[in-house]
Coordinates of C-alpha atoms and ligand atoms in Angstrom, one line a residue:
X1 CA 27.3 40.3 4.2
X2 CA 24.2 39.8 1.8
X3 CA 26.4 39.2 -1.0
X4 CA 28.6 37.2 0.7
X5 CA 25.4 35.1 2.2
X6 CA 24.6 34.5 -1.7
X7 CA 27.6 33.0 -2.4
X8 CA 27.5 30.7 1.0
X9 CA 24.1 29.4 0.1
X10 CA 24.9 28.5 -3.4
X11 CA 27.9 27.2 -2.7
X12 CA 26.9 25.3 0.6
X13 CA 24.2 23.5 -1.6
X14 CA 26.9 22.2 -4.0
X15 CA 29.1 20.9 -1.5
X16 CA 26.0 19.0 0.5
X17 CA 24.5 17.6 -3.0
X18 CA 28.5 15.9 -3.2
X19 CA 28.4 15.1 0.2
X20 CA 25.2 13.2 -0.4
X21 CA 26.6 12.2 -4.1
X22 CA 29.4 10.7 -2.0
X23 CA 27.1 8.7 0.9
X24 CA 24.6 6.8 -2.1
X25 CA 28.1 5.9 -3.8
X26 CA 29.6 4.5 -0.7
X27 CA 26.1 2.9 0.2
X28 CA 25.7 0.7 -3.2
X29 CA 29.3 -0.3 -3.0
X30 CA 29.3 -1.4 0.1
X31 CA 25.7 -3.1 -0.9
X32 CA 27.0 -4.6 -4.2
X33 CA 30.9 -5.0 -2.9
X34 CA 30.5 -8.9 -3.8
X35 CA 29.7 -8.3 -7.4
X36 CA 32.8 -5.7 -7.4
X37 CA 34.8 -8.4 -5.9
X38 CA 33.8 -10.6 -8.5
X39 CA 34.4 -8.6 -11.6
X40 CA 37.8 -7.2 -9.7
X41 CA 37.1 -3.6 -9.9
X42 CA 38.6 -2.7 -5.9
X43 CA 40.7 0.0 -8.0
X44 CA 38.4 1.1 -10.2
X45 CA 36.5 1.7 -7.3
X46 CA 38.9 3.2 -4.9
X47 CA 39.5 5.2 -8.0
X48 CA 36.0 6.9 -8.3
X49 CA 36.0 6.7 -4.7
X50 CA 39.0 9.1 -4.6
X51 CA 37.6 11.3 -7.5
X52 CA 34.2 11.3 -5.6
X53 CA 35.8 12.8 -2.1
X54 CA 37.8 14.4 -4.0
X55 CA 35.1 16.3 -5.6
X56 CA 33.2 16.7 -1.6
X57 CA 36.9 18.4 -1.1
X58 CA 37.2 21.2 -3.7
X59 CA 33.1 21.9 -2.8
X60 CA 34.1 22.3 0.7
X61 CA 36.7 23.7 0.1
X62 CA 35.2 27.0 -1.9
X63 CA 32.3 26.9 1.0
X64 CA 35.5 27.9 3.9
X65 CA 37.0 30.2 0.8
X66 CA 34.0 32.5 1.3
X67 CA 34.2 31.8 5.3
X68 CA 36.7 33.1 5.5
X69 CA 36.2 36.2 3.9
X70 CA 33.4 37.0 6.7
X71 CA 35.5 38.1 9.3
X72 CA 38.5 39.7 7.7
X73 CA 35.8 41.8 5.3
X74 CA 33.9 42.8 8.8
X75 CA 37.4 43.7 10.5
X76 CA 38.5 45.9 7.3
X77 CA 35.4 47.8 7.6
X78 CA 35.8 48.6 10.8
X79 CA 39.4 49.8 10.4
X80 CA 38.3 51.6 7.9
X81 CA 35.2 53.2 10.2
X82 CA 38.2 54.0 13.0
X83 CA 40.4 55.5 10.5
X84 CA 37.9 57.9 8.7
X85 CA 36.3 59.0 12.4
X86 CA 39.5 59.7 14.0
X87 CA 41.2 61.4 10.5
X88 CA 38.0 63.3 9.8
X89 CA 37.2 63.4 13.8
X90 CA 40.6 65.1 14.4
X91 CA 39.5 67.7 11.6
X92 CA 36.6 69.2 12.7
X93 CA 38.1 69.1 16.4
X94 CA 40.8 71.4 14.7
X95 CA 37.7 73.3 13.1
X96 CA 36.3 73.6 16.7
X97 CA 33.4 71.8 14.8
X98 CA 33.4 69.1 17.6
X99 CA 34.8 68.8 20.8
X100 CA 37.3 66.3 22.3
X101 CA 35.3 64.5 24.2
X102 CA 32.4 64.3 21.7
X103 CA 35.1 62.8 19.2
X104 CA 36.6 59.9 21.8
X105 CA 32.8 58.9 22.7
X106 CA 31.8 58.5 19.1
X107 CA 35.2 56.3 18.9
X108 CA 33.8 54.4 22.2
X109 CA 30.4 53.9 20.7
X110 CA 32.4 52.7 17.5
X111 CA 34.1 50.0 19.2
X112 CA 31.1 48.7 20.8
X113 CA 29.7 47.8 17.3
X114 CA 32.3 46.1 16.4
X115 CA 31.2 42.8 17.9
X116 CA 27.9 43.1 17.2
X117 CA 29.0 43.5 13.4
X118 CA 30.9 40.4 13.7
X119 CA 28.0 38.7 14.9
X120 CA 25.4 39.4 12.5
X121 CA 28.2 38.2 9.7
X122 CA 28.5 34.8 11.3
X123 CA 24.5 34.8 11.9
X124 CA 24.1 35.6 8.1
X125 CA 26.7 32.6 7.3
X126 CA 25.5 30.2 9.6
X127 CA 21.7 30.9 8.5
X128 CA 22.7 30.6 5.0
X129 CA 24.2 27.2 5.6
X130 CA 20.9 26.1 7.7
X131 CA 18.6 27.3 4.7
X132 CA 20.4 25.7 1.5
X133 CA 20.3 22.4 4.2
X134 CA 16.3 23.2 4.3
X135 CA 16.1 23.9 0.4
X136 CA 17.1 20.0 0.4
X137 CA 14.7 18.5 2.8
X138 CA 11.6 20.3 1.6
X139 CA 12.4 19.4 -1.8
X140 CA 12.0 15.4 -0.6
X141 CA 9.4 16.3 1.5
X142 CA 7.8 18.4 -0.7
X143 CA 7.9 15.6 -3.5
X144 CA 4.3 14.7 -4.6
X145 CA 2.8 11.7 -4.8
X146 CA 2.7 9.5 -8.1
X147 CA -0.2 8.3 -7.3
X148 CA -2.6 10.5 -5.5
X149 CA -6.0 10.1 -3.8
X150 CA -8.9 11.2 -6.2
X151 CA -10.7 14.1 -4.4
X152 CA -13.6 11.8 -3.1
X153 CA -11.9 8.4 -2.9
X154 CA -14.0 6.3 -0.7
X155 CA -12.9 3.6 1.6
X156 CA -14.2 0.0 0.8
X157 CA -14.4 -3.8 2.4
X158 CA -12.2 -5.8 0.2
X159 CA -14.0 -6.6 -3.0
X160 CA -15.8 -9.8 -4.1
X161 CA -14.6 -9.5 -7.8
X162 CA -11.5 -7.9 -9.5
X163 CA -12.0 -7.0 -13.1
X164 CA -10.3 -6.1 -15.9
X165 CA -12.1 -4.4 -18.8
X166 CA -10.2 -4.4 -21.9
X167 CA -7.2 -2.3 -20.1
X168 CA -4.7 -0.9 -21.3
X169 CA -1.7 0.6 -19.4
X170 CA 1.5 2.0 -20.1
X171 CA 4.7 3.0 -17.5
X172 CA 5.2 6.5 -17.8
X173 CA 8.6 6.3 -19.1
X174 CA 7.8 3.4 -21.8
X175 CA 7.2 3.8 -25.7
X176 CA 5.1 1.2 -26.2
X177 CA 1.7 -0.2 -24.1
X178 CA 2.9 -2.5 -21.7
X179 CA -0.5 -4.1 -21.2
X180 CA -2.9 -4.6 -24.0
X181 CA -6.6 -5.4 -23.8
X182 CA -6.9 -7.5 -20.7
X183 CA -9.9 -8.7 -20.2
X184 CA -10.3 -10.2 -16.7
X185 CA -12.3 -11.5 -13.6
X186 CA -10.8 -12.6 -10.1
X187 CA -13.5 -13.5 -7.6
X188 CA -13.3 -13.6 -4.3
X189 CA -11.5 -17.0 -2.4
X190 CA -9.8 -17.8 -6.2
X191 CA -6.7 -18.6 -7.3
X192 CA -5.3 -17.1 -10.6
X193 CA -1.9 -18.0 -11.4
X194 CA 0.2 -15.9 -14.3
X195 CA 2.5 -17.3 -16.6
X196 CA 5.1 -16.2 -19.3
X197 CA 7.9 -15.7 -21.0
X198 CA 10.4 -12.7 -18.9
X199 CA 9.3 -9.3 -19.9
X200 CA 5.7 -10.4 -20.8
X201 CA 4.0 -8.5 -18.8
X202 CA 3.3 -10.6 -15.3
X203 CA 4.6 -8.1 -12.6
X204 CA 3.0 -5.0 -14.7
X205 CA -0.8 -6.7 -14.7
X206 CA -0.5 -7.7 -11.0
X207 CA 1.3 -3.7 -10.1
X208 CA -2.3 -2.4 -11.4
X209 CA -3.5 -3.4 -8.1
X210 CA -1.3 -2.0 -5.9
X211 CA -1.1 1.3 -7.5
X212 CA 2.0 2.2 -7.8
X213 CA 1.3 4.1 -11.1
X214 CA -1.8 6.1 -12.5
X215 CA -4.6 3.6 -13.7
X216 CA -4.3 2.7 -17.7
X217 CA -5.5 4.8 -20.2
X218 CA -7.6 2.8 -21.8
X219 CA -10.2 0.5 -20.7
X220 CA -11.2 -0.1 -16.8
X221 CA -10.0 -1.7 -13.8
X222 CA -12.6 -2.2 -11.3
X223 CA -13.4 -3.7 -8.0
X224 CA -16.7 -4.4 -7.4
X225 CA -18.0 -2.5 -10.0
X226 CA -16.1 0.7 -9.1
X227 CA -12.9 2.0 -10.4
X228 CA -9.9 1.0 -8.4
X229 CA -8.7 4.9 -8.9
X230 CA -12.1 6.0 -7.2
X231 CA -11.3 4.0 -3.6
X232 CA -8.6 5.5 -1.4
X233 CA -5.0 4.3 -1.4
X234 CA -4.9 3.0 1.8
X235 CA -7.5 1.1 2.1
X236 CA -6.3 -0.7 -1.8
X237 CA -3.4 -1.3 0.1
X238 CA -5.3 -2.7 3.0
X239 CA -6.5 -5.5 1.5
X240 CA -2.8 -6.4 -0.2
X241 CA -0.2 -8.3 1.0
X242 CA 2.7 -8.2 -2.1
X243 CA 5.7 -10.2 -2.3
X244 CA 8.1 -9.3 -4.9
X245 CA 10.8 -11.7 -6.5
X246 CA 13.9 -9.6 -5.1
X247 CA 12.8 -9.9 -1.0
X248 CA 13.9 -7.3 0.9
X249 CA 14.8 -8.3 4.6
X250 CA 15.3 -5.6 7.7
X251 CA 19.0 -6.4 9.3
X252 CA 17.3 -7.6 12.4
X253 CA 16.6 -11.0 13.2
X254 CA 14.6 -13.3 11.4
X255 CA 11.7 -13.5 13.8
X256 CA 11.3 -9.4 13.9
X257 CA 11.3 -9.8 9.9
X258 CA 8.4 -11.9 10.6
X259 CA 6.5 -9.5 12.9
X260 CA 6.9 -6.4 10.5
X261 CA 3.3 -6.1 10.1
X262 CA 2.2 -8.4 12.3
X263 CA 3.7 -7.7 15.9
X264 CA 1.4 -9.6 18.2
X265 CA 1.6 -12.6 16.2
X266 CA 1.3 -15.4 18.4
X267 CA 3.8 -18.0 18.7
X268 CA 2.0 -21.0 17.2
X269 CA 0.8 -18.8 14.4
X270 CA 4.7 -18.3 13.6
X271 CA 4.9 -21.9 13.1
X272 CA 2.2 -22.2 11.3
X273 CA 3.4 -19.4 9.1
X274 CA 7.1 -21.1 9.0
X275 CA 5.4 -24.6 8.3
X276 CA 3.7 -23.4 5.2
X277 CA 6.7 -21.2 3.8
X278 CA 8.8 -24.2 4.3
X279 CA 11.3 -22.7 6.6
X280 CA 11.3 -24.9 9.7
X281 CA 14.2 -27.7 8.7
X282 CA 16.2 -23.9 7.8
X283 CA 15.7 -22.7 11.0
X284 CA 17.0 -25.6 12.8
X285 CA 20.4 -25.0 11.1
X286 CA 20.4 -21.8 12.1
X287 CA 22.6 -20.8 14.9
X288 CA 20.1 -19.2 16.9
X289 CA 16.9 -20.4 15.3
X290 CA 14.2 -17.4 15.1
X291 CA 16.6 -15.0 16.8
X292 CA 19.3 -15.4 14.1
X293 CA 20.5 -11.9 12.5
X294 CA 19.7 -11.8 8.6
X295 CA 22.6 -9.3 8.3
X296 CA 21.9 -6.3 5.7
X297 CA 19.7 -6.8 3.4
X298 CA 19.6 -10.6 4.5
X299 CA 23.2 -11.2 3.2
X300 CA 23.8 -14.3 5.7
X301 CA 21.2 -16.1 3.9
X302 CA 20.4 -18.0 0.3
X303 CA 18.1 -16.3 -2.1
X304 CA 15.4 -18.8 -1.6
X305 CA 15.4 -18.4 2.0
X306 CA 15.1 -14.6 1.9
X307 CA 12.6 -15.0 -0.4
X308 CA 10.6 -18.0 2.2
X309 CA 10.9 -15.4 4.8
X310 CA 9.2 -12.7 2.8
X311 CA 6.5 -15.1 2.1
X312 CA 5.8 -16.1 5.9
X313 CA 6.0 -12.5 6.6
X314 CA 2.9 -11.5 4.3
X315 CA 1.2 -14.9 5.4
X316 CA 1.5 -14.2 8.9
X317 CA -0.9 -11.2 7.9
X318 CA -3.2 -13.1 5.9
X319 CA -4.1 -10.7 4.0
X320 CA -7.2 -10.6 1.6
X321 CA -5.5 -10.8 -1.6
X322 CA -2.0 -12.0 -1.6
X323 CA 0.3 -11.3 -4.7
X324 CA 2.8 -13.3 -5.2
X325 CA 5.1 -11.5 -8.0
X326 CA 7.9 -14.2 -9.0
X327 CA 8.5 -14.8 -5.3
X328 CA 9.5 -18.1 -5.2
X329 CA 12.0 -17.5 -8.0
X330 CA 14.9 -19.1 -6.1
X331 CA 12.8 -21.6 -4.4
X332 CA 13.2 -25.3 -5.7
X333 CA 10.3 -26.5 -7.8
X334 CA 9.3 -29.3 -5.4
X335 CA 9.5 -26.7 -2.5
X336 CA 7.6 -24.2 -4.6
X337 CA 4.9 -26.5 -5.2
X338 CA 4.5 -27.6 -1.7
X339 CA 4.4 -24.0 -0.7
X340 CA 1.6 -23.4 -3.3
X341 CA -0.1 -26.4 -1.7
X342 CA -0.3 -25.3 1.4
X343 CA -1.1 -21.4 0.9
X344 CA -4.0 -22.9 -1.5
X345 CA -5.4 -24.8 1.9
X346 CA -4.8 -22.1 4.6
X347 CA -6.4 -19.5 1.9
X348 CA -10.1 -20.7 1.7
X349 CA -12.2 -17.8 0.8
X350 CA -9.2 -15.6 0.2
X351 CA -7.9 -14.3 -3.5
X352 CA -4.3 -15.3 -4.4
X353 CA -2.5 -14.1 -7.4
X354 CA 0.5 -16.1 -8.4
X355 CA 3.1 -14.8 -11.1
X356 CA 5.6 -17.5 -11.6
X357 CA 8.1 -18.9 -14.5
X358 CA 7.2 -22.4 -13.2
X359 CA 4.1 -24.1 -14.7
X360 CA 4.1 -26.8 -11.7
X361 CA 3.2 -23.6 -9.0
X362 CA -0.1 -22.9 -11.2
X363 CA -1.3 -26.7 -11.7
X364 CA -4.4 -26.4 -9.2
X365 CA -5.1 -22.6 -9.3
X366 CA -8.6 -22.1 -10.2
X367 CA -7.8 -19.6 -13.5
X368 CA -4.5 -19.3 -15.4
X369 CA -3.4 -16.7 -17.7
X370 CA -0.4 -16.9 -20.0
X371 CA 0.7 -13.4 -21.0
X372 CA 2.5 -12.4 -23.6
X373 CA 3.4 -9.4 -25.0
X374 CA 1.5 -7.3 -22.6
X375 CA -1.9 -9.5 -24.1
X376 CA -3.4 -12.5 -22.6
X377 CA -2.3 -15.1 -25.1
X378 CA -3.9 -18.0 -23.6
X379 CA -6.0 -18.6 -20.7
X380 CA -8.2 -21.2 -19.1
X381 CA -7.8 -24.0 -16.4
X382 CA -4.9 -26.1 -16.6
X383 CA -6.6 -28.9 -18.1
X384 CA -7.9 -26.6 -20.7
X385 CA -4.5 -25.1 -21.6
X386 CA -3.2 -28.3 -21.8
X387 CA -5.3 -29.5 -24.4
X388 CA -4.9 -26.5 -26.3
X389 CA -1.2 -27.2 -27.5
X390 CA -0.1 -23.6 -27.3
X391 CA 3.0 -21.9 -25.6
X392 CA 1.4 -23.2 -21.9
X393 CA 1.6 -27.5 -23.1
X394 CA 5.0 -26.8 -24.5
X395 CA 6.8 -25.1 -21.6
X396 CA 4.7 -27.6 -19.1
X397 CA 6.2 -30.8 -21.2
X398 CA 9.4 -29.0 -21.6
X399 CA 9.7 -28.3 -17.2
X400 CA 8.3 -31.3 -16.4
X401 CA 11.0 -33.0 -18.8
X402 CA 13.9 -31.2 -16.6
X403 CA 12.1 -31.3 -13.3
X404 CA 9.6 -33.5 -13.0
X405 CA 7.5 -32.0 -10.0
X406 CA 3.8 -33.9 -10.1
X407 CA 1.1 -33.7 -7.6
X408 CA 3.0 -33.1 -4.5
X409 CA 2.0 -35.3 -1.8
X410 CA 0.1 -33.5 1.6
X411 CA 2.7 -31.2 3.5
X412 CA 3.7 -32.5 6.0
X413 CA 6.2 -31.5 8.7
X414 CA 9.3 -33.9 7.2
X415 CA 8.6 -32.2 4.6
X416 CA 11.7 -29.4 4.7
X417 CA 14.6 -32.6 6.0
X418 CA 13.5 -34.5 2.7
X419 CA 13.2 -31.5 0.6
X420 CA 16.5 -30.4 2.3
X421 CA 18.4 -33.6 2.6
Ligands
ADP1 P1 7.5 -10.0 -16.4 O1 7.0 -9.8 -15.0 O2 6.5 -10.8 -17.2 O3 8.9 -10.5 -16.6 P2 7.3 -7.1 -16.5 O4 5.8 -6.9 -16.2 O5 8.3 -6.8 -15.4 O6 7.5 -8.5 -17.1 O7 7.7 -6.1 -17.8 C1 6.9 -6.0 -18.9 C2 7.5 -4.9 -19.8 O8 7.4 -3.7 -19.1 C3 8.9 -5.1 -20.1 O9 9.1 -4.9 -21.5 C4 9.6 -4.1 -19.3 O10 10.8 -3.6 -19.9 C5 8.6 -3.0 -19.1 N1 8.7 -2.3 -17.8 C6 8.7 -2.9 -16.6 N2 8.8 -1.9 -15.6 C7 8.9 -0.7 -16.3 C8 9.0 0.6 -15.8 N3 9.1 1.0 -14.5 N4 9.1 1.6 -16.8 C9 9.0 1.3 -18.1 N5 8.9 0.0 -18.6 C10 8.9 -1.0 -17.7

């Protein structure tokens, strides 16, 4: 039965790791079933899908093999106890070495166990099965942190400055530094926008804050004077609110997407929230306003209003530093201005760090850096960059000559029907 529980466990595990194997594959197709439409891979899919079941099959498959063995192994045994107690039994009865009735109870007592033998096996294979299931939830439970705590991290009040001094960082997995010598300073209730070409480094400087990854090896990053590794997690994380470029939206309606972190928000601060992201002449083509379903993932709606609603749902917090990573990606450049605009008003006193491709969103923030290469190439106020005729005045003629998007006018609440119309 030991052996045999062996073989269950090992073999149980390989048939669960398909079985999950199968579940993520079936998960992202389903996700991604409009780009398989589009390149016209249904059989090519149905094809690994039948290979992957397939594969859950034959695992399975082995896992009964050994099943099955339990009970005729156990039943054998047994047999075999009967035969050798009634043949040896009937023997030393001959031999007058035991008596009749001493040779039928030890029969009687023999059947008895013959349940309980049957029961153990099935207890051995069932606990086998329940373990190799535990061996796989511990190990993701058990998974540590990337980014732990230091031993005596301290809690802090969101800081006045931010600084960068001459960091360096690289991602685990990459060659190369991916950020080279920044040299830095946010303070408090500024705006610093970041700019560059894709792959230059925008999302990697602003991650530093939100530590996703150990600190860089060279160089410091602190906040208020202390290093951002020496405060605890949560209370780094406290002060953040992030919005990525690729949104991700709960398949619950729109206004519960809102209220993720913020659950007795009050109606008019919805509004106001809606209002800034530039969402309200959306919601009235909505079916069901608010209360509309976003689907999964937020399929029923346009990039740029996923990525609106991610926005209100991090203003809605108001959070002391808001990053804004690419978020308005798929946001017209009029709209993303106006939404700049009015995030810059409602966020006196409060830090906001804007990554963006579009010059136009970083016109009136108060410092702008233009990465490249994982350095800071250029940096300065707009006016400044402007006059320096570098990489900055080039792509800022070069937008403005395909979009022109000047000093938007005050928001206003027309503002969506004449973006929109
Ligand atoms: P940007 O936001 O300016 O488009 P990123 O900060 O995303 O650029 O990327 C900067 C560089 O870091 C790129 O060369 C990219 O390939 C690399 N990079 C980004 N994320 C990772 C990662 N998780 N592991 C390794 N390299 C990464």
């Amino acid at each position: 039965m030991t052996k045999y529980g062996r073989i269950v466990h090992e073999r149980f595990t390989l048939a669960q790791d398909a079985f999950g194997d199968m579940n993520d594959r079936v998960l992202e197709t389903i996700a991604g079933i409009r780009v398989v439409r589009a390149y016209v891979q249904e059989s090519a899919e149905e094809r690994r899908f039948a290979e992957t079941t397939e594969d859950v099959y034959r695992k399975n498959a082995d896992v009964a093999r050994i099943d099955a063995q339990f009970e005729p192994t156990i039943k054998i045994l047994v047999g075999a106890s009967y035969l050798i107690g009634l043949g040896y039994g009937a023997y030393m009865v001959f031999e007058s070495q035991l008596t009749l009735g001493q040779l039928t109870s030890f029969n009687v007592y023999l059947g008895m166990l013959i349940w309980p033998m049957l029961a153990i096996g099935q207890l051995i294979n069932i606990m086998q099965r329940g373990s190799a299931s535990l061996d796989r939830v511990t190990e993701t439970l058990r998974y540590a942190p990337d980014v732990a705590d230091a031993p005596a991290a301290t809690t802090q009040a969101p800081p006045a400055t931010i600084t960068f001094c001459d960091y360096s960082f690289r991602y685990p997995l990459s060659a190369v530094d991916n950020l080279k010598e920044i040299s830095l300073s946010v303070r408090q209730g500024e705006t610093l926008g970041i700019v560059g070409r894709t792959g230059a480094g925008k999302s990697t400087l602003l991650r530093q804050l939100l530590r996703e990854y150990p600190v860089g090896h060279v160089g410091a990053l602190l906040v208020d004077g202390v290093p951002i590794d020496r405060v605890a997690l949560h209370s780094v994380l406290d002060w953040m609110g992030y919005v990525p470029q690729d949104a991700m939206l709960f398949s619950r309606t729109i206004e519960e997407n809102l209220r993720f972190a913020a659950a007795d928000a009050s109606p008019a601060r919805i509004q106001d929230v809606l209002e800034m992201a530039c969402l309200t002449a959306d919601l009235e083509q909505f079916p069901n306003g608010l209360r509309t379903l976003v689907g999964e993932k937020g399929v029923s709606l346009s990039g740029g209003q996923k990525q609106r609603i991610a926005l209100a749902r991090a203003l809605i917090v108001d959070p002391h530093i808001l990053i804004l990573d690419d978020a308005m990606s798929a946001v017209d450049a009029r709209t993303e201005a106006h939404i700049v605009q009015a995030i810059r008003k409602a966020r006196t006193g409060r830090t906001t760090l804007i990554a963006t491709h579009r010059i136009s969103a970083v016109l009136h923030a108060d410092w702008v850096v233009v990465m490249d290469d994982g350095r800071i190439a250029e940096q300065g106020t707009h006016a400044d960059l402007m006059s320096s005729g570098g990489w900055y005045q080039q792509q800022y003629l070069r937008q403005q000559a395909e979009d022109p998007v000047d000093d938007v006018p005050d928001l206003d609440k027309s503002l969506g029907k004449e973006v929109y119309a």
